[in-house]
CSV table of C-alpha atoms in Angstrom, one decimal:
chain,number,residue,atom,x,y,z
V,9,UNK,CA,-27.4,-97.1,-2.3
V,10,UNK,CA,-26.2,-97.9,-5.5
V,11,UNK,CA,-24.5,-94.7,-6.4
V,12,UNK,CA,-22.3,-95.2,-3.3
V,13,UNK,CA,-21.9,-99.1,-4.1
V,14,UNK,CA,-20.5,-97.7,-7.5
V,15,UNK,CA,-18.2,-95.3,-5.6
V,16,UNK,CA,-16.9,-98.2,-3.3
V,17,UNK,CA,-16.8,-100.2,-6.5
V,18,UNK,CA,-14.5,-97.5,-8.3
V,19,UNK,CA,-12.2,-96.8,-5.0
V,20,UNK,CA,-11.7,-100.5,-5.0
V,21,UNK,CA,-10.5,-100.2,-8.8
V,22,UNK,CA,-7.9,-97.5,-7.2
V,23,UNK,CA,-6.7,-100.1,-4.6
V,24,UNK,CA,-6.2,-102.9,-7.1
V,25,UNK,CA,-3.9,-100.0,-8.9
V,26,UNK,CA,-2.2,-99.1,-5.7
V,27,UNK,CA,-1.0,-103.0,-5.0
V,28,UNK,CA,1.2,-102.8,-8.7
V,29,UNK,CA,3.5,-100.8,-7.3
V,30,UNK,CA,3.9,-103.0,-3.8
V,31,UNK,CA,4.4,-106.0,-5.9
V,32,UNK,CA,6.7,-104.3,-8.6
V,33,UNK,CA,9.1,-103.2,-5.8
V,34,UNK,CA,9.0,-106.5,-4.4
V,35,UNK,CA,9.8,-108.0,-8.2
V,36,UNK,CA,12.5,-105.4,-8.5
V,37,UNK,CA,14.3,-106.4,-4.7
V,38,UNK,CA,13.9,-109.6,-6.8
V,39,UNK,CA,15.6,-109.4,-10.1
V,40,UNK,CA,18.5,-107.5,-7.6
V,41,UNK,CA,21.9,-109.3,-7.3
V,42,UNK,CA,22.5,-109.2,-3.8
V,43,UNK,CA,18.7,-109.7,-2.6
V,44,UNK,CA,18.5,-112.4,-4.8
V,45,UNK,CA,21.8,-113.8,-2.7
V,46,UNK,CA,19.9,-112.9,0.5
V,47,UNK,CA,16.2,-113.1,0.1
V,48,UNK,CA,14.7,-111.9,2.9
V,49,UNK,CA,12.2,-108.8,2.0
V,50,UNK,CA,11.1,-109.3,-1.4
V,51,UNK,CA,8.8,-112.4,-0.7
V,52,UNK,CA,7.2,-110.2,1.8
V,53,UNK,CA,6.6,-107.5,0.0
V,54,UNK,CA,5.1,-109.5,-3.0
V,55,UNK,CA,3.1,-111.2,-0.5
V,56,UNK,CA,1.7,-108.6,0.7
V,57,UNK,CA,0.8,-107.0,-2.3
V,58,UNK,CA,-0.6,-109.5,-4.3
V,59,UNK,CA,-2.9,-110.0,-1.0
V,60,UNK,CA,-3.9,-106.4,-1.3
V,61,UNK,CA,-5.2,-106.8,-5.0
V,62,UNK,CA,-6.8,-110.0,-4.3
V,63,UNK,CA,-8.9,-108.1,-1.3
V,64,UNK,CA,-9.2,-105.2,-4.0
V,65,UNK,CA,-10.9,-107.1,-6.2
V,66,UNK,CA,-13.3,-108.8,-3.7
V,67,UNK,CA,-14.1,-105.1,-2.8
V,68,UNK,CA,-14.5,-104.6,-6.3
V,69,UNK,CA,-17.0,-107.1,-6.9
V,70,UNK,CA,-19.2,-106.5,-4.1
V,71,UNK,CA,-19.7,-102.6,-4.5
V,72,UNK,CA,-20.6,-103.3,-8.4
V,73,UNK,CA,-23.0,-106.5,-7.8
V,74,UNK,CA,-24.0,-104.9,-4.4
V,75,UNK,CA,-22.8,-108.4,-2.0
V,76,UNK,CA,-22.1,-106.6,1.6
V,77,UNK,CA,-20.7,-109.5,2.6
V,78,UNK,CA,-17.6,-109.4,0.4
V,79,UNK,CA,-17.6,-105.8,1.4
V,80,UNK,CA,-17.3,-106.2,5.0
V,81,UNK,CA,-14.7,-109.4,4.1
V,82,UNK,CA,-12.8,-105.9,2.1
V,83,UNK,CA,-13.2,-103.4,5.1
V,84,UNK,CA,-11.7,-105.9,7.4
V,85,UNK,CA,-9.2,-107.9,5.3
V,86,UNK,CA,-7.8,-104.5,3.7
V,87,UNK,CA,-7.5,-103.0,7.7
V,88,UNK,CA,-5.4,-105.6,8.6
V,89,UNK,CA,-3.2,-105.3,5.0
V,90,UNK,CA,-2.5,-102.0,5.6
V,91,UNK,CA,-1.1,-102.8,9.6
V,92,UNK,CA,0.5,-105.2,8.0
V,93,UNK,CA,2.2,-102.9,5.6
V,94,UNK,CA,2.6,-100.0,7.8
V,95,UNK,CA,4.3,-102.4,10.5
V,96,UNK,CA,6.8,-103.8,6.8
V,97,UNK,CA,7.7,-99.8,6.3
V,98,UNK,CA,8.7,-99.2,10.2
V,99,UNK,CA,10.5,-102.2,10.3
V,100,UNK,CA,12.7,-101.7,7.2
V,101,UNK,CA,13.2,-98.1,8.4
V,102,UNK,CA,14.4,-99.3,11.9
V,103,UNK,CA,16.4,-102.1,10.5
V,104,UNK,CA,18.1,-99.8,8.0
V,105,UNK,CA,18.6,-96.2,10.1
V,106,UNK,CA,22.2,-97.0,10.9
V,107,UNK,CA,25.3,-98.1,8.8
V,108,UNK,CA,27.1,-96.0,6.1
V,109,UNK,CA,30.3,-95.6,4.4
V,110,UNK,CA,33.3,-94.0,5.5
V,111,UNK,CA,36.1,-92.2,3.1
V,112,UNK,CA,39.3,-94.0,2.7
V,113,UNK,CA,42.1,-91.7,2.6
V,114,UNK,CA,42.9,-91.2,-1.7
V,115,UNK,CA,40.0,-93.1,-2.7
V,116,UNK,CA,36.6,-92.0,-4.3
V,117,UNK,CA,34.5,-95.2,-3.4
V,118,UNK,CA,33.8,-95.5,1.0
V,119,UNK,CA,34.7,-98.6,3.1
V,120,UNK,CA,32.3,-100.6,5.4
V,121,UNK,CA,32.5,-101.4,8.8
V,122,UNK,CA,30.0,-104.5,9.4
V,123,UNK,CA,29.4,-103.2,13.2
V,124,UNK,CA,28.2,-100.3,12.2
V,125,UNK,CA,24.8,-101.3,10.6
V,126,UNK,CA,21.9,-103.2,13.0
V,127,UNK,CA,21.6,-106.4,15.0
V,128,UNK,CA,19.1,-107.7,13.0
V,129,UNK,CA,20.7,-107.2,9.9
V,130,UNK,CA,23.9,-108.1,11.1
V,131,UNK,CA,22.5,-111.6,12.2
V,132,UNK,CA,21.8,-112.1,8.6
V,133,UNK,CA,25.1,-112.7,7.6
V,134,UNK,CA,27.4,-113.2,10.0
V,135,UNK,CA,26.2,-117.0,10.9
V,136,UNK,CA,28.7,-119.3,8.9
V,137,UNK,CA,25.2,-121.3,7.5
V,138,UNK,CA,24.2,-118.6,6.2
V,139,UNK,CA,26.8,-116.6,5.1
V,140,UNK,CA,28.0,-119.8,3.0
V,141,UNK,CA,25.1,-119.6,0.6
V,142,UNK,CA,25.2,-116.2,0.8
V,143,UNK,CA,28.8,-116.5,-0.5
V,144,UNK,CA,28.6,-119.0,-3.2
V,145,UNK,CA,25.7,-116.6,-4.5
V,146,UNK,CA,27.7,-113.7,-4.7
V,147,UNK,CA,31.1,-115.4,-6.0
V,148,UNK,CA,29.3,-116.5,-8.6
V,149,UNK,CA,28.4,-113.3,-10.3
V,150,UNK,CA,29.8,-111.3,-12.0
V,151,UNK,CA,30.1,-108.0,-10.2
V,152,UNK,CA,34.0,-108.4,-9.5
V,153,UNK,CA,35.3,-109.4,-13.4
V,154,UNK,CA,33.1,-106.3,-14.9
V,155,UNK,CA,36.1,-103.7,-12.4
V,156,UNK,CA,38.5,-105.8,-14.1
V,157,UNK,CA,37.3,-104.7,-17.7
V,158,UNK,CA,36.5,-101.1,-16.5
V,159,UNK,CA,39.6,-100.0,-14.8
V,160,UNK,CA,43.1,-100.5,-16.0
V,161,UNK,CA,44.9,-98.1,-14.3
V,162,UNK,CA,45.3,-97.8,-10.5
V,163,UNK,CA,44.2,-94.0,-10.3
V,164,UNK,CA,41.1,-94.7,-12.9
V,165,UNK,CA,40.3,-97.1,-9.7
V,166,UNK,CA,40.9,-95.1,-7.1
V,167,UNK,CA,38.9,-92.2,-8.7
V,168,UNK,CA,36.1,-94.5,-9.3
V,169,UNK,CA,32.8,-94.4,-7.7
V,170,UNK,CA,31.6,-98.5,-6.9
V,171,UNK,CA,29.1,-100.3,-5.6
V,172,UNK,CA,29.6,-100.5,-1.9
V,173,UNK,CA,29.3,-104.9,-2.3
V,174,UNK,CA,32.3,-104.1,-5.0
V,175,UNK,CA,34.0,-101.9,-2.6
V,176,UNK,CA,33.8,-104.8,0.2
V,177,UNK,CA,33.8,-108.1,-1.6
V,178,UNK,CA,36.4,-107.3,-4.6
V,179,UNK,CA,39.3,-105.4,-3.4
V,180,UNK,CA,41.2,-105.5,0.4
V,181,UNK,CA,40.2,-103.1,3.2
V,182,UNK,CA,42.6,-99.7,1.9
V,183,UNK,CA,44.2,-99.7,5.3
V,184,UNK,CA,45.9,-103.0,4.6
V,185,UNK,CA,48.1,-100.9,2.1
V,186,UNK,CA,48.0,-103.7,-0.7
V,187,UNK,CA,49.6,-102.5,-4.5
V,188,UNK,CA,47.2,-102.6,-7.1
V,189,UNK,CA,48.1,-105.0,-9.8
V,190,UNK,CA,44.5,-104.8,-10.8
V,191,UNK,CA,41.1,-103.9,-9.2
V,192,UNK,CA,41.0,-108.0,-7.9
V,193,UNK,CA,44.4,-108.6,-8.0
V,194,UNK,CA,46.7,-106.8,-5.2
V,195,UNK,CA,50.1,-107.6,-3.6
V,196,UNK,CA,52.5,-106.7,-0.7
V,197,UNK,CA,50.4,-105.5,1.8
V,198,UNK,CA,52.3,-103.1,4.1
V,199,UNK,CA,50.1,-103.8,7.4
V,200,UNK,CA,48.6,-107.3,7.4
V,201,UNK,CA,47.5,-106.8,11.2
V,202,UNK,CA,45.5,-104.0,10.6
V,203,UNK,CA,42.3,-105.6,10.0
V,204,UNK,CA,41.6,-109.5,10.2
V,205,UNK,CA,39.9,-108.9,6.7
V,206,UNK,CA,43.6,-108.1,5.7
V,207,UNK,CA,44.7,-111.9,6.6
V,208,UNK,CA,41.5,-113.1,4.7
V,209,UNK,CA,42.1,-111.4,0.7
V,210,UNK,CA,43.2,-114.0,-1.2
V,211,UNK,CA,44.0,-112.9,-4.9
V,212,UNK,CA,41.9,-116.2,-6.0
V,213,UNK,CA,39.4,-115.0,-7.9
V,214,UNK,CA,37.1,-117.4,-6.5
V,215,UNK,CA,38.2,-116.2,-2.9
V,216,UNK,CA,39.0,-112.7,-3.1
V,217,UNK,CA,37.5,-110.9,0.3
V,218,UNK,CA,34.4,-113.1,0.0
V,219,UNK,CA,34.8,-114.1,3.1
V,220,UNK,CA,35.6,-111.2,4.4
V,221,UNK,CA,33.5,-108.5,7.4
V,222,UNK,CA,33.8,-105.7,4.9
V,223,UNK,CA,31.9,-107.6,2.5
V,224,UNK,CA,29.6,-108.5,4.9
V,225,UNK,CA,29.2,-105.1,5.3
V,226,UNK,CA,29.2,-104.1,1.7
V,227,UNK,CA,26.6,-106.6,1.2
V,228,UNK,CA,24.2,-104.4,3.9
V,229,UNK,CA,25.2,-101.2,2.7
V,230,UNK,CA,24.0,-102.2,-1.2
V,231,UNK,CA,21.0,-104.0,0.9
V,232,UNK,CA,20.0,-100.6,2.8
V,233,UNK,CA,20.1,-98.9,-0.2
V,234,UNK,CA,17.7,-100.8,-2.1
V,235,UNK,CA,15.5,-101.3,0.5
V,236,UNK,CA,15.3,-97.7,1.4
V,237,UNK,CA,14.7,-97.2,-1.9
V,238,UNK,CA,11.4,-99.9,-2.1
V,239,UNK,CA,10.0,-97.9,1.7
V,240,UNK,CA,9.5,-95.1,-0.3
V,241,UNK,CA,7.5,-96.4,-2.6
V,242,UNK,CA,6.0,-98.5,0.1
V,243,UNK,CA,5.3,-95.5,2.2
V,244,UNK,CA,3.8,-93.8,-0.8
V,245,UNK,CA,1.3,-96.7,-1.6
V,246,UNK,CA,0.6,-96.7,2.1
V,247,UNK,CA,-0.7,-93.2,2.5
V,248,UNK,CA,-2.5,-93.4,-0.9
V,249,UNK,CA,-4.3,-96.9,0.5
V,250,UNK,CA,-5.4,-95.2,3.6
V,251,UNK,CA,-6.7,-92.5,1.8
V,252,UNK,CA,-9.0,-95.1,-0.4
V,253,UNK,CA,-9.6,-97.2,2.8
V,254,UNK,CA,-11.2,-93.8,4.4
V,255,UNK,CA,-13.3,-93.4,1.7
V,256,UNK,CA,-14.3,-96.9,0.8
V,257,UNK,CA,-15.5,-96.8,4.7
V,258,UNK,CA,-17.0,-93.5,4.0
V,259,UNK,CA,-19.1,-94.7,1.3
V,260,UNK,CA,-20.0,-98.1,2.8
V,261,UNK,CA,-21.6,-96.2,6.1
V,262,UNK,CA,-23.5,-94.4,3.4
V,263,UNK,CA,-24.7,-97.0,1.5
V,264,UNK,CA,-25.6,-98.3,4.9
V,265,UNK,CA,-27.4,-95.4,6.1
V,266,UNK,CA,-29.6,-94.9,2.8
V,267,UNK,CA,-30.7,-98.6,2.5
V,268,UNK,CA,-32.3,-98.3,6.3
V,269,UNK,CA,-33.2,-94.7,5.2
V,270,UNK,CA,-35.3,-96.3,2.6
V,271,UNK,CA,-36.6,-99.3,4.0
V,272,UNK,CA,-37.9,-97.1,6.9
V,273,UNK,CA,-39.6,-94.8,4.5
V,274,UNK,CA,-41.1,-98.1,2.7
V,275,UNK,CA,-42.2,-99.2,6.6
V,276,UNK,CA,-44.0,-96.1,7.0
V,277,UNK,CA,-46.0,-95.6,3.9
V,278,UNK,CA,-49.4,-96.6,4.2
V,279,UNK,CA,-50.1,-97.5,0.8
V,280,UNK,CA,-47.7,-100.4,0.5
């Protein structure tokens, strides 16, 4: 028994490694502009990793010092962590399957169409509560100024290859046929009525197309990257947890099995 105790002991170790990654994407959706704005999967994410290393460790301790109770608390707490992570990875793949970019005729950076991307995510943004705060967030970075010190030229801007929040939040929808003065300052539109986000640039630098649906959209698109970015990793630590849980069970029945193993053999010897 207590070769397979150290074995459930030592896959345990592997599980506390696995949750470094879970958290550290959740710190890095963190220390991200717009999910700091937005803050809906990081917490999540952390939560459930940090949850994962705690059970780890409580695995840990009882395949080392032999306490089956803390390792049936681990067989059953980590089952439910990993539904709980597998059902986080399905989810952020369902929520971000649809919405993408679309060329804009001249232009190297793609526009945003806010209907394009899912209900749920769409919900997140388009309430004026929320949207407010969301706003204020964003306006107060500094995404917007850092175009103005990179591009001086309207071609250099038109060639350039920006963040899709940039694209939405910082410059009016192409089609409204604005003049660059610069990449946050544009005049004399040519069709005002072509979008409603058209009627809402304002050169303000405080304003610009903040309140605007392309931004909205911008906002999801930068949002579905990044989070598509964190299932991978996710998925990754998901498969490699299932892998540990198979064994940690693996090696529990074992351990199991030899100590009734050996207590029957002590039953039936007739000199104890």
């Amino acid at each position: 028994m207590a070769l397979s105790n150290n074995v459930i002991g030592a896959i345990n170790f592997v599980a506390m490694l696995l949750s470094i990654p879970i958290i550290g994407a959740g710190v890095w959706l963190a220390t991200e502009a717009d999910n700091s704005c937005v803050k809906i999967l990081q917490y999540p994410v952390i939560v459930i990793g940090v949850l994962i290393l705690v059970v780890a460790i409580a695995g840990f301790i009882g395949g080392f010092w032999r306490i089956s109770w803390l390792l049936i608390f681990y067989l059953i707490a980590m089952l439910v962590l990993i539904i709980l992570l597998a059902c986080l990875v399905g989810f952020i793949y369902m929520v971000t399957v649809n919405g993408s970019g679309h060329p804009a005729p001249s232009r190297a950076y793609l526009e945003y169409d806010l209907d394009s991307y899912s209900g749920w995510l769409r919900r997140r943004v388009q309430s004026s509560y929320k949207w407010d705060r969301i706003r204020a967030c964003l306006s107060s970075s500094s995404m917007c100024a850092e175009l103005n010190q990179s591009y001086r030229m309207a071609q250099d801007f038109f060639d350039a290859h920006i963040t899709p929040l940039q694209s939405g939040c910082c410059k009016p929808p192409t089609e409204c046929g604005h003049t660059f003065v610069s990449p946050t300052y544009w005049i004399s539109p040519i069709n005002a009525a072509a979008d409603t986000d058209c009627l809402q640039w304002s050169n303000e630098q405080t304003n610009l197309c903040y309140s605007c649906n392309s931004c909205k959209a911008g906002l999801l698109a930068n949002l579905k990257r990044e989070w598509r970015t964190a299932d991978i990793i996710l998925i990754v630590t998901l498969v490699a947890l299932i892998l540990v849980y198979v064994i940690g069970c693996c090696a529990f029945r074992n351990a199991k099995t030899d100590e009734l193993f050996r207590k029957y053999k002590q039953g039936n010897n007739p000199y104890n």
